[in-house]
């Protein structure tokens, strides 16, 4: 299954009772900041090889 960032952000925001300072709290903060503009971003993974 492929998970996309907006999907992960939305899921994180539905989870309740995140402990202060936990990874989930950090992800929820990131989701609140980035979800409004997530549709404008496209994540790309690039691999370089040398001939």
PDB file of N, CA and C in Angstrom:
ATOM      1  N   UNK A   1       0.840  -1.177   0.000  1.00  0.00           N
ATOM      2  CA  UNK A   1       0.000   0.000   0.000  1.00  0.00           C
ATOM      3  C   UNK A   1       0.886   1.242   0.000  1.00  0.00           C
ATOM      4  N   UNK A   2       0.516   2.202  -0.783  1.00  0.00           N
ATOM      5  CA  UNK A   2       1.251   3.461  -0.855  1.00  0.00           C
ATOM      6  C   UNK A   2       0.517   4.487   0.005  1.00  0.00           C
ATOM      7  N   UNK A   3       1.261   5.103   0.919  1.00  0.00           N
ATOM      8  CA  UNK A   3       0.692   6.155   1.756  1.00  0.00           C
ATOM      9  C   UNK A   3       1.188   7.493   1.257  1.00  0.00           C
ATOM     10  N   UNK A   4       0.318   8.395   1.064  1.00  0.00           N
ATOM     11  CA  UNK A   4       0.663   9.738   0.621  1.00  0.00           C
ATOM     12  C   UNK A   4       0.646  10.663   1.833  1.00  0.00           C
ATOM     13  N   UNK A   5       1.465  11.696   1.783  1.00  0.00           N
ATOM     14  CA  UNK A   5       1.588  12.603   2.916  1.00  0.00           C
ATOM     15  C   UNK A   5       0.252  13.189   3.362  1.00  0.00           C
ATOM     16  N   UNK A   6      -0.597  13.691   2.481  1.00  0.00           N
ATOM     17  CA  UNK A   6      -1.882  14.239   2.963  1.00  0.00           C
ATOM     18  C   UNK A   6      -2.712  13.191   3.705  1.00  0.00           C
ATOM     19  N   UNK A   7      -2.661  11.959   3.242  1.00  0.00           N
ATOM     20  CA  UNK A   7      -3.413  10.884   3.880  1.00  0.00           C
ATOM     21  C   UNK A   7      -2.861  10.619   5.292  1.00  0.00           C
ATOM     22  N   UNK A   8      -1.560  10.613   5.429  1.00  0.00           N
ATOM     23  CA  UNK A   8      -0.934  10.412   6.745  1.00  0.00           C
ATOM     24  C   UNK A   8      -1.282  11.567   7.666  1.00  0.00           C
ATOM     25  N   UNK A   9      -1.219  12.795   7.143  1.00  0.00           N
ATOM     26  CA  UNK A   9      -1.551  13.972   7.957  1.00  0.00           C
ATOM     27  C   UNK A   9      -2.987  13.906   8.458  1.00  0.00           C
ATOM     28  N   UNK A  10      -3.917  13.583   7.564  1.00  0.00           N
ATOM     29  CA  UNK A  10      -5.327  13.520   7.975  1.00  0.00           C
ATOM     30  C   UNK A  10      -5.541  12.457   9.044  1.00  0.00           C
ATOM     31  N   UNK A  11      -4.890  11.323   8.889  1.00  0.00           N
ATOM     32  CA  UNK A  11      -5.011  10.251   9.874  1.00  0.00           C
ATOM     33  C   UNK A  11      -4.447  10.685  11.222  1.00  0.00           C
ATOM     34  N   UNK A  12      -3.300  11.341  11.211  1.00  0.00           N
ATOM     35  CA  UNK A  12      -2.684  11.802  12.463  1.00  0.00           C
ATOM     36  C   UNK A  12      -3.605  12.756  13.209  1.00  0.00           C
ATOM     37  N   UNK A  13      -4.310  13.601  12.480  1.00  0.00           N
ATOM     38  CA  UNK A  13      -5.197  14.569  13.128  1.00  0.00           C
ATOM     39  C   UNK A  13      -6.438  13.918  13.726  1.00  0.00           C
ATOM     40  N   UNK A  14      -6.777  12.706  13.289  1.00  0.00           N
ATOM     41  CA  UNK A  14      -7.943  12.022  13.853  1.00  0.00           C
ATOM     42  C   UNK A  14      -7.611  11.293  15.146  1.00  0.00           C
ATOM     43  N   UNK A  15      -6.329  11.088  15.421  1.00  0.00           N
ATOM     44  CA  UNK A  15      -5.921  10.360  16.619  1.00  0.00           C
ATOM     45  C   UNK A  15      -5.951  11.291  17.831  1.00  0.00           C
ATOM     46  N   UNK A  16      -6.506  10.816  18.901  1.00  0.00           N
ATOM     47  CA  UNK A  16      -6.652  11.622  20.109  1.00  0.00           C
ATOM     48  C   UNK A  16      -5.634  11.202  21.163  1.00  0.00           C
ATOM     49  N   UNK A  17      -5.490  12.011  22.165  1.00  0.00           N
ATOM     50  CA  UNK A  17      -4.689  11.716  23.350  1.00  0.00           C
ATOM     51  C   UNK A  17      -3.200  11.545  23.049  1.00  0.00           C
ATOM     52  N   UNK A  18      -2.647  12.402  22.233  1.00  0.00           N
ATOM     53  CA  UNK A  18      -1.210  12.374  21.995  1.00  0.00           C
ATOM     54  C   UNK A  18      -0.500  12.981  23.203  1.00  0.00           C
ATOM     55  N   UNK A  19       0.519  12.311  23.679  1.00  0.00           N
ATOM     56  CA  UNK A  19       1.292  12.799  24.821  1.00  0.00           C
ATOM     57  C   UNK A  19       2.126  14.004  24.392  1.00  0.00           C
ATOM     58  N   UNK A  20       2.224  15.024  25.226  1.00  0.00           N
ATOM     59  CA  UNK A  20       3.069  16.172  24.895  1.00  0.00           C
ATOM     60  C   UNK A  20       4.511  15.728  24.636  1.00  0.00           C
ATOM     61  N   UNK A  21       5.089  16.220  23.569  1.00  0.00           N
ATOM     62  CA  UNK A  21       6.460  15.889  23.228  1.00  0.00           C
ATOM     63  C   UNK A  21       6.627  14.572  22.484  1.00  0.00           C
ATOM     64  N   UNK A  22       5.534  13.876  22.206  1.00  0.00           N
ATOM     65  CA  UNK A  22       5.631  12.596  21.508  1.00  0.00           C
ATOM     66  C   UNK A  22       5.760  12.814  19.997  1.00  0.00           C
ATOM     67  N   UNK A  23       6.142  11.762  19.310  1.00  0.00           N
ATOM     68  CA  UNK A  23       6.257  11.829  17.855  1.00  0.00           C
ATOM     69  C   UNK A  23       4.899  12.151  17.225  1.00  0.00           C
ATOM     70  N   UNK A  24       3.830  11.611  17.793  1.00  0.00           N
ATOM     71  CA  UNK A  24       2.494  11.884  17.266  1.00  0.00           C
ATOM     72  C   UNK A  24       2.139  13.355  17.405  1.00  0.00           C
ATOM     73  N   UNK A  25       2.487  13.960  18.532  1.00  0.00           N
ATOM     74  CA  UNK A  25       2.227  15.386  18.718  1.00  0.00           C
ATOM     75  C   UNK A  25       2.974  16.199  17.665  1.00  0.00           C
ATOM     76  N   UNK A  26       4.220  15.823  17.400  1.00  0.00           N
ATOM     77  CA  UNK A  26       5.002  16.506  16.372  1.00  0.00           C
ATOM     78  C   UNK A  26       4.391  16.344  14.987  1.00  0.00           C
ATOM     79  N   UNK A  27       3.931  15.134  14.687  1.00  0.00           N
ATOM     80  CA  UNK A  27       3.307  14.883  13.394  1.00  0.00           C
ATOM     81  C   UNK A  27       1.999  15.659  13.261  1.00  0.00           C
ATOM     82  N   UNK A  28       1.246  15.756  14.338  1.00  0.00           N
ATOM     83  CA  UNK A  28       0.005  16.525  14.287  1.00  0.00           C
ATOM     84  C   UNK A  28       0.283  18.008  14.049  1.00  0.00           C
ATOM     85  N   UNK A  29       1.325  18.530  14.674  1.00  0.00           N
ATOM     86  CA  UNK A  29       1.698  19.924  14.432  1.00  0.00           C
ATOM     87  C   UNK A  29       2.111  20.152  12.992  1.00  0.00           C
ATOM     88  N   UNK A  30       2.897  19.215  12.463  1.00  0.00           N
ATOM     89  CA  UNK A  30       3.302  19.304  11.063  1.00  0.00           C
ATOM     90  C   UNK A  30       2.085  19.221  10.150  1.00  0.00           C
ATOM     91  N   UNK A  31       1.153  18.348  10.489  1.00  0.00           N
ATOM     92  CA  UNK A  31      -0.064  18.201   9.687  1.00  0.00           C
ATOM     93  C   UNK A  31      -0.865  19.500   9.656  1.00  0.00           C
ATOM     94  N   UNK A  32      -0.984  20.158  10.803  1.00  0.00           N
ATOM     95  CA  UNK A  32      -1.734  21.421  10.851  1.00  0.00           C
ATOM     96  C   UNK A  32      -1.073  22.500  10.000  1.00  0.00           C
ATOM     97  N   UNK A  33       0.259  22.485   9.964  1.00  0.00           N
ATOM     98  CA  UNK A  33       0.984  23.492   9.166  1.00  0.00           C
ATOM     99  C   UNK A  33       0.962  23.175   7.676  1.00  0.00           C
ATOM    100  N   UNK A  34       1.109  21.922   7.327  1.00  0.00           N
ATOM    101  CA  UNK A  34       1.323  21.560   5.924  1.00  0.00           C
ATOM    102  C   UNK A  34       0.099  21.074   5.169  1.00  0.00           C
ATOM    103  N   UNK A  35      -0.890  20.593   5.853  1.00  0.00           N
ATOM    104  CA  UNK A  35      -2.069  20.060   5.162  1.00  0.00           C
ATOM    105  C   UNK A  35      -2.771  21.102   4.299  1.00  0.00           C
ATOM    106  N   UNK A  36      -2.895  22.363   4.739  1.00  0.00           N
ATOM    107  CA  UNK A  36      -3.568  23.344   3.888  1.00  0.00           C
ATOM    108  C   UNK A  36      -2.884  23.550   2.525  1.00  0.00           C
ATOM    109  N   UNK A  37      -1.590  23.285   2.417  1.00  0.00           N
ATOM    110  CA  UNK A  37      -0.886  23.483   1.147  1.00  0.00           C
ATOM    111  C   UNK A  37      -0.356  22.173   0.574  1.00  0.00           C
ATOM    112  N   UNK A  38      -0.745  21.046   1.148  1.00  0.00           N
ATOM    113  CA  UNK A  38      -0.219  19.750   0.707  1.00  0.00           C
ATOM    114  C   UNK A  38      -0.538  19.469  -0.757  1.00  0.00           C
ATOM    115  N   UNK A  39      -1.654  19.961  -1.244  1.00  0.00           N
ATOM    116  CA  UNK A  39      -2.025  19.714  -2.641  1.00  0.00           C
ATOM    117  C   UNK A  39      -1.093  20.438  -3.617  1.00  0.00           C
ATOM    118  N   UNK A  40      -0.333  21.406  -3.126  1.00  0.00           N
ATOM    119  CA  UNK A  40       0.589  22.150  -3.984  1.00  0.00           C
ATOM    120  C   UNK A  40       1.956  21.485  -4.093  1.00  0.00           C
ATOM    121  N   UNK A  41       2.212  20.526  -3.214  1.00  0.00           N
ATOM    122  CA  UNK A  41       3.521  19.891  -3.169  1.00  0.00           C
ATOM    123  C   UNK A  41       3.487  18.519  -3.815  1.00  0.00           C
ATOM    124  N   UNK A  42       4.568  18.174  -4.420  1.00  0.00           N
ATOM    125  CA  UNK A  42       4.736  16.829  -4.954  1.00  0.00           C
ATOM    126  C   UNK A  42       6.090  16.340  -4.482  1.00  0.00           C
ATOM    127  N   UNK A  43       6.099  15.272  -3.748  1.00  0.00           N
ATOM    128  CA  UNK A  43       7.357  14.719  -3.244  1.00  0.00           C
ATOM    129  C   UNK A  43       7.963  13.823  -4.314  1.00  0.00           C
ATOM    130  N   UNK A  44       9.243  14.001  -4.531  1.00  0.00           N
ATOM    131  CA  UNK A  44       9.935  13.230  -5.563  1.00  0.00           C
ATOM    132  C   UNK A  44      11.183  12.607  -4.957  1.00  0.00           C
ATOM    133  N   UNK A  45      11.391  11.339  -5.233  1.00  0.00           N
ATOM    134  CA  UNK A  45      12.615  10.657  -4.814  1.00  0.00           C
ATOM    135  C   UNK A  45      13.486  10.480  -6.052  1.00  0.00           C
ATOM    136  N   UNK A  46      14.738  10.870  -5.929  1.00  0.00           N
ATOM    137  CA  UNK A  46      15.644  10.809  -7.072  1.00  0.00           C
ATOM    138  C   UNK A  46      16.878   9.997  -6.686  1.00  0.00           C
ATOM    139  N   UNK A  47      17.309   9.160  -7.590  1.00  0.00           N
ATOM    140  CA  UNK A  47      18.535   8.403  -7.390  1.00  0.00           C
ATOM    141  C   UNK A  47      19.504   8.791  -8.498  1.00  0.00           C
ATOM    142  N   UNK A  48      20.706   9.126  -8.115  1.00  0.00           N
ATOM    143  CA  UNK A  48      21.731   9.481  -9.108  1.00  0.00           C
ATOM    144  C   UNK A  48      22.723   8.326  -9.223  1.00  0.00           C
ATOM    145  N   UNK A  49      23.116   8.061 -10.448  1.00  0.00           N
ATOM    146  CA  UNK A  49      24.140   7.044 -10.695  1.00  0.00           C
ATOM    147  C   UNK A  49      25.236   7.663 -11.519  1.00  0.00           C
ATOM    148  N   UNK A  50      26.416   7.181 -11.328  1.00  0.00           N
ATOM    149  CA  UNK A  50      27.567   7.678 -12.060  1.00  0.00           C
ATOM    150  C   UNK A  50      27.972   6.665 -13.100  1.00  0.00           C
ATOM    151  N   UNK A  51      28.161   7.114 -14.315  1.00  0.00           N
ATOM    152  CA  UNK A  51      28.593   6.210 -15.385  1.00  0.00           C
ATOM    153  C   UNK A  51      30.079   5.989 -15.356  1.00  0.00           C
TER     154      UNK A  51
END
